[in-house]
Amino acid sequence: KDISSSLIESGKVVRGWMGVAIQELTPALAQSFQLPEGQQGGVLISEVHQDGPSAKAGLQRGDVILEYGNEQVKDVNHLRNIVARTKVGKQKEITVLRDGQETALILILGERPSDQVLANASPPGSKPPAMAKLDNVLSGLKVEAITPDNRKQFGIAEEATGVVVTTVEAGSEVEAAGIQPGDLIQEVTRSAIKNLDDYQQIASKIMKEELVVLLINRRGNNLFVAVNPK
């Protein structure tokens, strides 16, 4: 019905678009992003497209979407479906959890652009030195600065910043969390990583038994990953 109505009205299938990348909440991520114990549903925003509807509405990376138009969000597929079925230009109230507090925002749905238009980048980065061994959940990682070679090998965007994972130690906490060689680490514990110096400074302050949340980019897709201590 939705598709036939769209074809009759505009001659094409028009789907609503928020302009965000979203992911499911694991128990560890739910804890890290301060969801109340027993809270059901919700999805985590891993990226907000620049100048998209969500950016204009004030949504941020790391927000947990709890409600869309007064309907509780169950999971990623549920949110994608109800957004796609919302008419472009429709105004919706979005409830998000941010730093443990619920916030209501007003979003005006846009039309989903083509895949080519959706290509996005971040600010420029830099490169320097080698790293000391860490004594925490990130000790199983080896990382390096972005280079022309690894940029090409792992499909890293031209203007992306962060550090590139080169080695994941077998049996380590990071392997268990699903980190892979070629992942670009852009945040550690919500702190932006632009280069090796940033990574070394922030990663070295993590306590031995501390849970860590990484924001990684894997071949163009952003993803939060929680790394649990053993």
mmCIF file with all atom_site columns, C-alpha atoms in Angstrom:
data_model
loop_
_atom_site.group_PDB
_atom_site.id
_atom_site.type_symbol
_atom_site.label_atom_id
_atom_site.label_alt_id
_atom_site.label_comp_id
_atom_site.label_asym_id
_atom_site.label_entity_id
_atom_site.label_seq_id
_atom_site.pdbx_PDB_ins_code
_atom_site.Cartn_x
_atom_site.Cartn_y
_atom_site.Cartn_z
_atom_site.occupancy
_atom_site.B_iso_or_equiv
_atom_site.pdbx_formal_charge
_atom_site.auth_seq_id
_atom_site.auth_comp_id
_atom_site.auth_asym_id
_atom_site.auth_atom_id
_atom_site.pdbx_PDB_model_num
ATOM 1   C CA . LYS A 1 1   ? 0.000  0.000   0.000  1.00 0.00 ? 1   LYS A CA 1
ATOM 2   C CA . ASP A 1 2   ? 2.768  2.428   0.958  1.00 0.00 ? 2   ASP A CA 1
ATOM 3   C CA . ILE A 1 3   ? 4.674  1.742   -2.274 1.00 0.00 ? 3   ILE A CA 1
ATOM 4   C CA . SER A 1 4   ? 1.599  2.024   -4.522 1.00 0.00 ? 4   SER A CA 1
ATOM 5   C CA . SER A 1 5   ? 0.573  5.330   -2.894 1.00 0.00 ? 5   SER A CA 1
ATOM 6   C CA . SER A 1 6   ? 4.090  6.701   -3.378 1.00 0.00 ? 6   SER A CA 1
ATOM 7   C CA . LEU A 1 7   ? 4.145  5.641   -7.041 1.00 0.00 ? 7   LEU A CA 1
ATOM 8   C CA . ILE A 1 8   ? 0.733  7.242   -7.683 1.00 0.00 ? 8   ILE A CA 1
ATOM 9   C CA . GLU A 1 9   ? 1.701  10.506  -5.976 1.00 0.00 ? 9   GLU A CA 1
ATOM 10  C CA . SER A 1 10  ? 5.264  10.962  -7.251 1.00 0.00 ? 10  SER A CA 1
ATOM 11  C CA . GLY A 1 11  ? 5.978  8.282   -9.862 1.00 0.00 ? 11  GLY A CA 1
ATOM 12  C CA . LYS A 1 12  ? 8.714  6.778   -7.672 1.00 0.00 ? 12  LYS A CA 1
ATOM 13  C CA . VAL A 1 13  ? 9.143  5.106   -4.287 1.00 0.00 ? 13  VAL A CA 1
ATOM 14  C CA . VAL A 1 14  ? 9.935  7.855   -1.756 1.00 0.00 ? 14  VAL A CA 1
ATOM 15  C CA . ARG A 1 15  ? 11.107 6.735   1.667  1.00 0.00 ? 15  ARG A CA 1
ATOM 16  C CA . GLY A 1 16  ? 11.491 8.803   4.824  1.00 0.00 ? 16  GLY A CA 1
ATOM 17  C CA . TRP A 1 17  ? 15.060 9.390   6.002  1.00 0.00 ? 17  TRP A CA 1
ATOM 18  C CA . MET A 1 18  ? 16.483 10.509  9.351  1.00 0.00 ? 18  MET A CA 1
ATOM 19  C CA . GLY A 1 19  ? 20.107 10.800  8.232  1.00 0.00 ? 19  GLY A CA 1
ATOM 20  C CA . VAL A 1 20  ? 21.668 8.547   10.881 1.00 0.00 ? 20  VAL A CA 1
ATOM 21  C CA . ALA A 1 21  ? 23.516 5.242   11.091 1.00 0.00 ? 21  ALA A CA 1
ATOM 22  C CA . ILE A 1 22  ? 22.110 3.054   13.866 1.00 0.00 ? 22  ILE A CA 1
ATOM 23  C CA . GLN A 1 23  ? 23.018 -0.182  15.618 1.00 0.00 ? 23  GLN A CA 1
ATOM 24  C CA . GLU A 1 24  ? 21.571 -2.600  18.152 1.00 0.00 ? 24  GLU A CA 1
ATOM 25  C CA . LEU A 1 25  ? 22.366 -2.195  21.838 1.00 0.00 ? 25  LEU A CA 1
ATOM 26  C CA . THR A 1 26  ? 24.313 -5.048  23.394 1.00 0.00 ? 26  THR A CA 1
ATOM 27  C CA . PRO A 1 27  ? 24.110 -5.368  27.213 1.00 0.00 ? 27  PRO A CA 1
ATOM 28  C CA . ALA A 1 28  ? 27.609 -3.865  27.499 1.00 0.00 ? 28  ALA A CA 1
ATOM 29  C CA . LEU A 1 29  ? 26.718 -0.901  25.257 1.00 0.00 ? 29  LEU A CA 1
ATOM 30  C CA . ALA A 1 30  ? 23.441 -0.397  27.146 1.00 0.00 ? 30  ALA A CA 1
ATOM 31  C CA . GLN A 1 31  ? 25.451 -0.148  30.365 1.00 0.00 ? 31  GLN A CA 1
ATOM 32  C CA . SER A 1 32  ? 28.036 2.182   28.815 1.00 0.00 ? 32  SER A CA 1
ATOM 33  C CA . PHE A 1 33  ? 25.377 4.544   27.450 1.00 0.00 ? 33  PHE A CA 1
ATOM 34  C CA . GLN A 1 34  ? 23.559 4.628   30.812 1.00 0.00 ? 34  GLN A CA 1
ATOM 35  C CA . LEU A 1 35  ? 20.316 2.876   29.936 1.00 0.00 ? 35  LEU A CA 1
ATOM 36  C CA . PRO A 1 36  ? 18.252 2.256   33.076 1.00 0.00 ? 36  PRO A CA 1
ATOM 37  C CA . GLU A 1 37  ? 18.365 -1.360  34.247 1.00 0.00 ? 37  GLU A CA 1
ATOM 38  C CA . GLY A 1 38  ? 15.495 -3.307  32.705 1.00 0.00 ? 38  GLY A CA 1
ATOM 39  C CA . GLN A 1 39  ? 14.958 -0.740  29.911 1.00 0.00 ? 39  GLN A CA 1
ATOM 40  C CA . GLN A 1 40  ? 13.618 -2.534  26.837 1.00 0.00 ? 40  GLN A CA 1
ATOM 41  C CA . GLY A 1 41  ? 14.281 -1.547  23.220 1.00 0.00 ? 41  GLY A CA 1
ATOM 42  C CA . GLY A 1 42  ? 16.114 1.484   21.892 1.00 0.00 ? 42  GLY A CA 1
ATOM 43  C CA . VAL A 1 43  ? 18.782 1.810   19.200 1.00 0.00 ? 43  VAL A CA 1
ATOM 44  C CA . LEU A 1 44  ? 22.168 3.508   19.316 1.00 0.00 ? 44  LEU A CA 1
ATOM 45  C CA . ILE A 1 45  ? 23.177 6.254   16.866 1.00 0.00 ? 45  ILE A CA 1
ATOM 46  C CA . SER A 1 46  ? 26.693 5.558   15.561 1.00 0.00 ? 46  SER A CA 1
ATOM 47  C CA . GLU A 1 47  ? 26.786 8.405   13.010 1.00 0.00 ? 47  GLU A CA 1
ATOM 48  C CA . VAL A 1 48  ? 24.789 11.530  12.149 1.00 0.00 ? 48  VAL A CA 1
ATOM 49  C CA . HIS A 1 49  ? 24.962 12.640  8.512  1.00 0.00 ? 49  HIS A CA 1
ATOM 50  C CA . GLN A 1 50  ? 26.120 16.223  8.166  1.00 0.00 ? 50  GLN A CA 1
ATOM 51  C CA . ASP A 1 51  ? 23.246 18.539  7.167  1.00 0.00 ? 51  ASP A CA 1
ATOM 52  C CA . GLY A 1 52  ? 20.752 15.632  7.348  1.00 0.00 ? 52  GLY A CA 1
ATOM 53  C CA . PRO A 1 53  ? 17.369 15.833  9.138  1.00 0.00 ? 53  PRO A CA 1
ATOM 54  C CA . SER A 1 54  ? 18.757 14.433  12.411 1.00 0.00 ? 54  SER A CA 1
ATOM 55  C CA . ALA A 1 55  ? 21.704 16.847  12.473 1.00 0.00 ? 55  ALA A CA 1
ATOM 56  C CA . LYS A 1 56  ? 19.279 19.741  11.998 1.00 0.00 ? 56  LYS A CA 1
ATOM 57  C CA . ALA A 1 57  ? 17.074 18.371  14.798 1.00 0.00 ? 57  ALA A CA 1
ATOM 58  C CA . GLY A 1 58  ? 20.032 18.204  17.188 1.00 0.00 ? 58  GLY A CA 1
ATOM 59  C CA . LEU A 1 59  ? 20.551 14.435  17.394 1.00 0.00 ? 59  LEU A CA 1
ATOM 60  C CA . GLN A 1 60  ? 24.103 13.364  18.188 1.00 0.00 ? 60  GLN A CA 1
ATOM 61  C CA . ARG A 1 61  ? 26.314 10.323  17.824 1.00 0.00 ? 61  ARG A CA 1
ATOM 62  C CA . GLY A 1 62  ? 25.949 8.283   21.012 1.00 0.00 ? 62  GLY A CA 1
ATOM 63  C CA . ASP A 1 63  ? 22.269 9.172   21.534 1.00 0.00 ? 63  ASP A CA 1
ATOM 64  C CA . VAL A 1 64  ? 19.977 6.202   22.170 1.00 0.00 ? 64  VAL A CA 1
ATOM 65  C CA . ILE A 1 65  ? 16.639 6.580   20.353 1.00 0.00 ? 65  ILE A CA 1
ATOM 66  C CA . LEU A 1 66  ? 13.894 5.403   22.708 1.00 0.00 ? 66  LEU A CA 1
ATOM 67  C CA . GLU A 1 67  ? 10.754 6.705   20.972 1.00 0.00 ? 67  GLU A CA 1
ATOM 68  C CA . TYR A 1 68  ? 9.800  7.824   17.483 1.00 0.00 ? 68  TYR A CA 1
ATOM 69  C CA . GLY A 1 69  ? 6.529  9.768   17.219 1.00 0.00 ? 69  GLY A CA 1
ATOM 70  C CA . ASN A 1 70  ? 5.382  8.486   20.637 1.00 0.00 ? 70  ASN A CA 1
ATOM 71  C CA . GLU A 1 71  ? 6.002  4.867   19.543 1.00 0.00 ? 71  GLU A CA 1
ATOM 72  C CA . GLN A 1 72  ? 8.565  2.917   21.557 1.00 0.00 ? 72  GLN A CA 1
ATOM 73  C CA . VAL A 1 73  ? 11.487 1.809   19.369 1.00 0.00 ? 73  VAL A CA 1
ATOM 74  C CA . LYS A 1 74  ? 12.030 -1.947  19.653 1.00 0.00 ? 74  LYS A CA 1
ATOM 75  C CA . ASP A 1 75  ? 15.136 -2.488  17.540 1.00 0.00 ? 75  ASP A CA 1
ATOM 76  C CA . VAL A 1 76  ? 16.975 -1.384  14.389 1.00 0.00 ? 76  VAL A CA 1
ATOM 77  C CA . ASN A 1 77  ? 14.575 -3.057  11.932 1.00 0.00 ? 77  ASN A CA 1
ATOM 78  C CA . HIS A 1 78  ? 11.548 -1.597  13.698 1.00 0.00 ? 78  HIS A CA 1
ATOM 79  C CA . LEU A 1 79  ? 12.933 1.951   13.533 1.00 0.00 ? 79  LEU A CA 1
ATOM 80  C CA . ARG A 1 80  ? 13.994 1.582   9.875  1.00 0.00 ? 80  ARG A CA 1
ATOM 81  C CA . ASN A 1 81  ? 10.517 0.382   8.926  1.00 0.00 ? 81  ASN A CA 1
ATOM 82  C CA . ILE A 1 82  ? 8.554  3.102   10.706 1.00 0.00 ? 82  ILE A CA 1
ATOM 83  C CA . VAL A 1 83  ? 10.891 5.809   9.390  1.00 0.00 ? 83  VAL A CA 1
ATOM 84  C CA . ALA A 1 84  ? 10.700 4.512   5.808  1.00 0.00 ? 84  ALA A CA 1
ATOM 85  C CA . ARG A 1 85  ? 6.889  4.548   6.015  1.00 0.00 ? 85  ARG A CA 1
ATOM 86  C CA . THR A 1 86  ? 6.741  8.147   7.283  1.00 0.00 ? 86  THR A CA 1
ATOM 87  C CA . LYS A 1 87  ? 5.961  10.757  4.640  1.00 0.00 ? 87  LYS A CA 1
ATOM 88  C CA . VAL A 1 88  ? 8.775  13.109  3.707  1.00 0.00 ? 88  VAL A CA 1
ATOM 89  C CA . GLY A 1 89  ? 8.299  16.492  5.406  1.00 0.00 ? 89  GLY A CA 1
ATOM 90  C CA . LYS A 1 90  ? 6.349  14.994  8.303  1.00 0.00 ? 90  LYS A CA 1
ATOM 91  C CA . GLN A 1 91  ? 7.283  16.292  11.761 1.00 0.00 ? 91  GLN A CA 1
ATOM 92  C CA . LYS A 1 92  ? 8.004  13.691  14.454 1.00 0.00 ? 92  LYS A CA 1
ATOM 93  C CA . GLU A 1 93  ? 8.955  13.950  18.113 1.00 0.00 ? 93  GLU A CA 1
ATOM 94  C CA . ILE A 1 94  ? 12.023 11.847  18.924 1.00 0.00 ? 94  ILE A CA 1
ATOM 95  C CA . THR A 1 95  ? 12.918 10.868  22.494 1.00 0.00 ? 95  THR A CA 1
ATOM 96  C CA . VAL A 1 96  ? 16.588 10.068  23.059 1.00 0.00 ? 96  VAL A CA 1
ATOM 97  C CA . LEU A 1 97  ? 18.693 9.111   26.040 1.00 0.00 ? 97  LEU A CA 1
ATOM 98  C CA . ARG A 1 98  ? 21.799 11.303  26.244 1.00 0.00 ? 98  ARG A CA 1
ATOM 99  C CA . ASP A 1 99  ? 24.239 11.090  29.152 1.00 0.00 ? 99  ASP A CA 1
ATOM 100 C CA . GLY A 1 100 ? 21.582 9.285   31.194 1.00 0.00 ? 100 GLY A CA 1
ATOM 101 C CA . GLN A 1 101 ? 18.893 11.927  30.619 1.00 0.00 ? 101 GLN A CA 1
ATOM 102 C CA . GLU A 1 102 ? 15.867 11.688  28.324 1.00 0.00 ? 102 GLU A CA 1
ATOM 103 C CA . THR A 1 103 ? 15.582 14.527  25.791 1.00 0.00 ? 103 THR A CA 1
ATOM 104 C CA . ALA A 1 104 ? 12.738 15.234  23.349 1.00 0.00 ? 104 ALA A CA 1
ATOM 105 C CA . LEU A 1 105 ? 13.645 16.637  19.916 1.00 0.00 ? 105 LEU A CA 1
ATOM 106 C CA . ILE A 1 106 ? 11.546 17.583  16.893 1.00 0.00 ? 106 ILE A CA 1
ATOM 107 C CA . LEU A 1 107 ? 12.620 15.986  13.623 1.00 0.00 ? 107 LEU A CA 1
ATOM 108 C CA . ILE A 1 108 ? 11.346 16.817  10.121 1.00 0.00 ? 108 ILE A CA 1
ATOM 109 C CA . LEU A 1 109 ? 11.765 13.737  7.913  1.00 0.00 ? 109 LEU A CA 1
ATOM 110 C CA . GLY A 1 110 ? 13.769 14.107  4.710  1.00 0.00 ? 110 GLY A CA 1
ATOM 111 C CA . GLU A 1 111 ? 13.839 12.004  1.547  1.00 0.00 ? 111 GLU A CA 1
ATOM 112 C CA . ARG A 1 112 ? 16.482 9.307   1.439  1.00 0.00 ? 112 ARG A CA 1
ATOM 113 C CA . PRO A 1 113 ? 19.239 10.365  -1.009 1.00 0.00 ? 113 PRO A CA 1
ATOM 114 C CA . SER A 1 114 ? 20.960 7.989   -3.415 1.00 0.00 ? 114 SER A CA 1
ATOM 115 C CA . ASP A 1 115 ? 23.785 5.798   -2.082 1.00 0.00 ? 115 ASP A CA 1
ATOM 116 C CA . GLN A 1 116 ? 26.352 7.950   -3.901 1.00 0.00 ? 116 GLN A CA 1
ATOM 117 C CA . VAL A 1 117 ? 25.155 11.112  -2.183 1.00 0.00 ? 117 VAL A CA 1
ATOM 118 C CA . LEU A 1 118 ? 25.343 9.408   1.231  1.00 0.00 ? 118 LEU A CA 1
ATOM 119 C CA . ALA A 1 119 ? 29.169 9.151   1.111  1.00 0.00 ? 119 ALA A CA 1
ATOM 120 C CA . ASN A 1 120 ? 30.473 11.225  4.048  1.00 0.00 ? 120 ASN A CA 1
ATOM 121 C CA . ALA A 1 121 ? 33.812 12.148  5.575  1.00 0.00 ? 121 ALA A CA 1
ATOM 122 C CA . SER A 1 122 ? 35.294 13.636  8.708  1.00 0.00 ? 122 SER A CA 1
ATOM 123 C CA . PRO A 1 123 ? 37.998 16.258  9.437  1.00 0.00 ? 123 PRO A CA 1
ATOM 124 C CA . PRO A 1 124 ? 41.661 15.806  8.317  1.00 0.00 ? 124 PRO A CA 1
ATOM 125 C CA . GLY A 1 125 ? 44.236 13.934  10.384 1.00 0.00 ? 125 GLY A CA 1
ATOM 126 C CA . SER A 1 126 ? 47.933 13.392  10.933 1.00 0.00 ? 126 SER A CA 1
ATOM 127 C CA . LYS A 1 127 ? 50.450 10.670  11.619 1.00 0.00 ? 127 LYS A CA 1
ATOM 128 C CA . PRO A 1 128 ? 53.384 10.173  14.136 1.00 0.00 ? 128 PRO A CA 1
ATOM 129 C CA . PRO A 1 129 ? 55.165 7.691   16.408 1.00 0.00 ? 129 PRO A CA 1
ATOM 130 C CA . ALA A 1 130 ? 55.060 4.178   17.807 1.00 0.00 ? 130 ALA A CA 1
ATOM 131 C CA . MET A 1 131 ? 53.244 2.971   20.880 1.00 0.00 ? 131 MET A CA 1
ATOM 132 C CA . ALA A 1 132 ? 54.051 1.701   24.349 1.00 0.00 ? 132 ALA A CA 1
ATOM 133 C CA . LYS A 1 133 ? 52.391 -1.553  25.504 1.00 0.00 ? 133 LYS A CA 1
ATOM 134 C CA . LEU A 1 134 ? 49.095 -0.978  27.342 1.00 0.00 ? 134 LEU A CA 1
ATOM 135 C CA . ASP A 1 135 ? 47.974 -2.722  30.525 1.00 0.00 ? 135 ASP A CA 1
ATOM 136 C CA . ASN A 1 136 ? 44.209 -2.831  29.956 1.00 0.00 ? 136 ASN A CA 1
ATOM 137 C CA . VAL A 1 137 ? 41.554 -4.314  27.633 1.00 0.00 ? 137 VAL A CA 1
ATOM 138 C CA . LEU A 1 138 ? 43.238 -2.671  24.617 1.00 0.00 ? 138 LEU A CA 1
ATOM 139 C CA . SER A 1 139 ? 46.562 -4.444  25.184 1.00 0.00 ? 139 SER A CA 1
ATOM 140 C CA . GLY A 1 140 ? 45.694 -6.993  22.480 1.00 0.00 ? 140 GLY A CA 1
ATOM 141 C CA . LEU A 1 141 ? 45.665 -4.306  19.784 1.00 0.00 ? 141 LEU A CA 1
ATOM 142 C CA . LYS A 1 142 ? 48.442 -2.959  17.614 1.00 0.00 ? 142 LYS A CA 1
ATOM 143 C CA . VAL A 1 143 ? 47.617 0.225   15.735 1.00 0.00 ? 143 VAL A CA 1
ATOM 144 C CA . GLU A 1 144 ? 49.330 2.545   13.299 1.00 0.00 ? 144 GLU A CA 1
ATOM 145 C CA . ALA A 1 145 ? 48.790 5.968   11.745 1.00 0.00 ? 145 ALA A CA 1
ATOM 146 C CA . ILE A 1 146 ? 46.771 6.287   8.526  1.00 0.00 ? 146 ILE A CA 1
ATOM 147 C CA . THR A 1 147 ? 49.053 5.939   5.486  1.00 0.00 ? 147 THR A CA 1
ATOM 148 C CA . PRO A 1 148 ? 48.361 5.991   1.740  1.00 0.00 ? 148 PRO A CA 1
ATOM 149 C CA . ASP A 1 149 ? 48.855 2.201   1.685  1.00 0.00 ? 149 ASP A CA 1
ATOM 150 C CA . ASN A 1 150 ? 46.462 1.269   4.490  1.00 0.00 ? 150 ASN A CA 1
ATOM 151 C CA . ARG A 1 151 ? 43.993 3.909   3.314  1.00 0.00 ? 151 ARG A CA 1
ATOM 152 C CA . LYS A 1 152 ? 43.807 2.109   -0.023 1.00 0.00 ? 152 LYS A CA 1
ATOM 153 C CA . GLN A 1 153 ? 43.930 -1.406  1.464  1.00 0.00 ? 153 GLN A CA 1
ATOM 154 C CA . PHE A 1 154 ? 41.084 -0.886  3.957  1.00 0.00 ? 154 PHE A CA 1
ATOM 155 C CA . GLY A 1 155 ? 38.979 1.638   2.041  1.00 0.00 ? 155 GLY A CA 1
ATOM 156 C CA . ILE A 1 156 ? 39.580 4.512   4.481  1.00 0.00 ? 156 ILE A CA 1
ATOM 157 C CA . ALA A 1 157 ? 38.022 7.802   3.385  1.00 0.00 ? 157 ALA A CA 1
ATOM 158 C CA . GLU A 1 158 ? 40.468 10.455  2.173  1.00 0.00 ? 158 GLU A CA 1
ATOM 159 C CA . GLU A 1 159 ? 39.777 12.876  5.031  1.00 0.00 ? 159 GLU A CA 1
ATOM 160 C CA . ALA A 1 160 ? 39.165 10.333  7.814  1.00 0.00 ? 160 ALA A CA 1
ATOM 161 C CA . THR A 1 161 ? 41.076 10.554  11.102 1.00 0.00 ? 161 THR A CA 1
ATOM 162 C CA . GLY A 1 162 ? 41.976 7.981   13.723 1.00 0.00 ? 162 GLY A CA 1
ATOM 163 C CA . VAL A 1 163 ? 44.355 5.044   14.035 1.00 0.00 ? 163 VAL A CA 1
ATOM 164 C CA . VAL A 1 164 ? 44.273 1.812   12.027 1.00 0.00 ? 164 VAL A CA 1
ATOM 165 C CA . VAL A 1 165 ? 44.196 -1.596  13.719 1.00 0.00 ? 165 VAL A CA 1
ATOM 166 C CA . THR A 1 166 ? 47.010 -3.744  12.283 1.00 0.00 ? 166 THR A CA 1
ATOM 167 C CA . THR A 1 167 ? 46.987 -6.725  14.677 1.00 0.00 ? 167 THR A CA 1
ATOM 168 C CA . VAL A 1 168 ? 44.402 -8.296  16.994 1.00 0.00 ? 168 VAL A CA 1
ATOM 169 C CA . GLU A 1 169 ? 45.912 -10.735 19.475 1.00 0.00 ? 169 GLU A CA 1
ATOM 170 C CA . ALA A 1 170 ? 44.255 -14.165 19.568 1.00 0.00 ? 170 ALA A CA 1
ATOM 171 C CA . GLY A 1 171 ? 42.298 -14.785 22.783 1.00 0.00 ? 171 GLY A CA 1
ATOM 172 C CA . SER A 1 172 ? 42.354 -11.096 23.766 1.00 0.00 ? 172 SER A CA 1
ATOM 173 C CA . GLU A 1 173 ? 39.436 -8.969  24.946 1.00 0.00 ? 173 GLU A CA 1
ATOM 174 C CA . VAL A 1 174 ? 39.492 -7.022  21.680 1.00 0.00 ? 174 VAL A CA 1
ATOM 175 C CA . GLU A 1 175 ? 39.233 -10.206 19.628 1.00 0.00 ? 175 GLU A CA 1
ATOM 176 C CA . ALA A 1 176 ? 36.248 -11.289 21.734 1.00 0.00 ? 176 ALA A CA 1
ATOM 177 C CA . ALA A 1 177 ? 34.644 -7.882  21.097 1.00 0.00 ? 177 ALA A CA 1
ATOM 178 C CA . GLY A 1 178 ? 34.945 -8.386  17.321 1.00 0.00 ? 178 GLY A CA 1
ATOM 179 C CA . ILE A 1 179 ? 37.647 -5.824  16.493 1.00 0.00 ? 179 ILE A CA 1
ATOM 180 C CA . GLN A 1 180 ? 39.354 -6.639  13.171 1.00 0.00 ? 180 GLN A CA 1
ATOM 181 C CA . PRO A 1 181 ? 42.570 -5.604  11.401 1.00 0.00 ? 181 PRO A CA 1
ATOM 182 C CA . GLY A 1 182 ? 41.761 -2.648  9.182  1.00 0.00 ? 182 GLY A CA 1
ATOM 183 C CA . ASP A 1 183 ? 39.241 -1.138  11.609 1.00 0.00 ? 183 ASP A CA 1
ATOM 184 C CA . LEU A 1 184 ? 39.753 2.604   12.014 1.00 0.00 ? 184 LEU A CA 1
ATOM 185 C CA . ILE A 1 185 ? 39.474 3.660   15.669 1.00 0.00 ? 185 ILE A CA 1
ATOM 186 C CA . GLN A 1 186 ? 37.910 7.127   15.809 1.00 0.00 ? 186 GLN A CA 1
ATOM 187 C CA . GLU A 1 187 ? 36.927 7.347   19.488 1.00 0.00 ? 187 GLU A CA 1
ATOM 188 C CA . VAL A 1 188 ? 38.015 5.722   22.746 1.00 0.00 ? 188 VAL A CA 1
ATOM 189 C CA . THR A 1 189 ? 35.623 6.165   25.684 1.00 0.00 ? 189 THR A CA 1
ATOM 190 C CA . ARG A 1 190 ? 33.856 8.965   23.758 1.00 0.00 ? 190 ARG A CA 1
ATOM 191 C CA . SER A 1 191 ? 37.115 10.916  23.245 1.00 0.00 ? 191 SER A CA 1
ATOM 192 C CA . ALA A 1 192 ? 38.019 11.714  19.616 1.00 0.00 ? 192 ALA A CA 1
ATOM 193 C CA . ILE A 1 193 ? 41.148 10.075  18.205 1.00 0.00 ? 193 ILE A CA 1
ATOM 194 C CA . LYS A 1 194 ? 42.870 12.047  15.462 1.00 0.00 ? 194 LYS A CA 1
ATOM 195 C CA . ASN A 1 195 ? 46.315 10.443  15.549 1.00 0.00 ? 195 ASN A CA 1
ATOM 196 C CA . LEU A 1 196 ? 48.634 8.071   17.427 1.00 0.00 ? 196 LEU A CA 1
ATOM 197 C CA . ASP A 1 197 ? 49.420 10.650  20.109 1.00 0.00 ? 197 ASP A CA 1
ATOM 198 C CA . ASP A 1 198 ? 45.710 11.000  20.943 1.00 0.00 ? 198 ASP A CA 1
ATOM 199 C CA . TYR A 1 199 ? 45.298 7.227   21.082 1.00 0.00 ? 199 TYR A CA 1
ATOM 200 C CA . GLN A 1 200 ? 48.338 6.716   23.299 1.00 0.00 ? 200 GLN A CA 1
ATOM 201 C CA . GLN A 1 201 ? 47.322 9.455   25.747 1.00 0.00 ? 201 GLN A CA 1
ATOM 202 C CA . ILE A 1 202 ? 43.692 8.326   26.083 1.00 0.00 ? 202 ILE A CA 1
ATOM 203 C CA . ALA A 1 203 ? 44.254 4.551   25.964 1.00 0.00 ? 203 ALA A CA 1
ATOM 204 C CA . SER A 1 204 ? 47.044 4.690   28.561 1.00 0.00 ? 204 SER A CA 1
ATOM 205 C CA . LYS A 1 205 ? 44.645 6.235   31.130 1.00 0.00 ? 205 LYS A CA 1
ATOM 206 C CA . ILE A 1 206 ? 42.206 3.299   30.981 1.00 0.00 ? 206 ILE A CA 1
ATOM 207 C CA . MET A 1 207 ? 42.215 1.169   34.145 1.00 0.00 ? 207 MET A CA 1
ATOM 208 C CA . LYS A 1 208 ? 43.061 -2.547  33.937 1.00 0.00 ? 208 LYS A CA 1
ATOM 209 C CA . GLU A 1 209 ? 39.506 -3.787  34.689 1.00 0.00 ? 209 GLU A CA 1
ATOM 210 C CA . GLU A 1 210 ? 37.656 -0.955  32.912 1.00 0.00 ? 210 GLU A CA 1
ATOM 211 C CA . LEU A 1 211 ? 35.067 -1.551  30.165 1.00 0.00 ? 211 LEU A CA 1
ATOM 212 C CA . VAL A 1 212 ? 35.926 0.509   27.076 1.00 0.00 ? 212 VAL A CA 1
ATOM 213 C CA . VAL A 1 213 ? 33.667 1.655   24.234 1.00 0.00 ? 213 VAL A CA 1
ATOM 214 C CA . LEU A 1 214 ? 35.350 2.234   20.858 1.00 0.00 ? 214 LEU A CA 1
ATOM 215 C CA . LEU A 1 215 ? 33.883 3.994   17.854 1.00 0.00 ? 215 LEU A CA 1
ATOM 216 C CA . ILE A 1 216 ? 35.306 2.280   14.794 1.00 0.00 ? 216 ILE A CA 1
ATOM 217 C CA . ASN A 1 217 ? 34.864 2.766   11.074 1.00 0.00 ? 217 ASN A CA 1
ATOM 218 C CA . ARG A 1 218 ? 34.880 -0.452  9.072  1.00 0.00 ? 218 ARG A CA 1
ATOM 219 C CA . ARG A 1 219 ? 34.964 0.118   5.310  1.00 0.00 ? 219 ARG A CA 1
ATOM 220 C CA . GLY A 1 220 ? 32.892 3.281   5.556  1.00 0.00 ? 220 GLY A CA 1
ATOM 221 C CA . ASN A 1 221 ? 30.453 2.199   8.289  1.00 0.00 ? 221 ASN A CA 1
ATOM 222 C CA . ASN A 1 222 ? 30.639 3.537   11.832 1.00 0.00 ? 222 ASN A CA 1
ATOM 223 C CA . LEU A 1 223 ? 30.070 1.167   14.736 1.00 0.00 ? 223 LEU A CA 1
ATOM 224 C CA . PHE A 1 224 ? 30.302 1.378   18.540 1.00 0.00 ? 224 PHE A CA 1
ATOM 225 C CA . VAL A 1 225 ? 31.994 -1.659  20.085 1.00 0.00 ? 225 VAL A CA 1
ATOM 226 C CA . ALA A 1 226 ? 32.171 -2.427  23.817 1.00 0.00 ? 226 ALA A CA 1
ATOM 227 C CA . VAL A 1 227 ? 35.347 -4.187  24.983 1.00 0.00 ? 227 VAL A CA 1
ATOM 228 C CA . ASN A 1 228 ? 34.780 -6.047  28.253 1.00 0.00 ? 228 ASN A CA 1
ATOM 229 C CA . PRO A 1 229 ? 37.547 -6.976  30.685 1.00 0.00 ? 229 PRO A CA 1
ATOM 230 C CA . LYS A 1 230 ? 37.918 -10.748 31.203 1.00 0.00 ? 230 LYS A CA 1
#
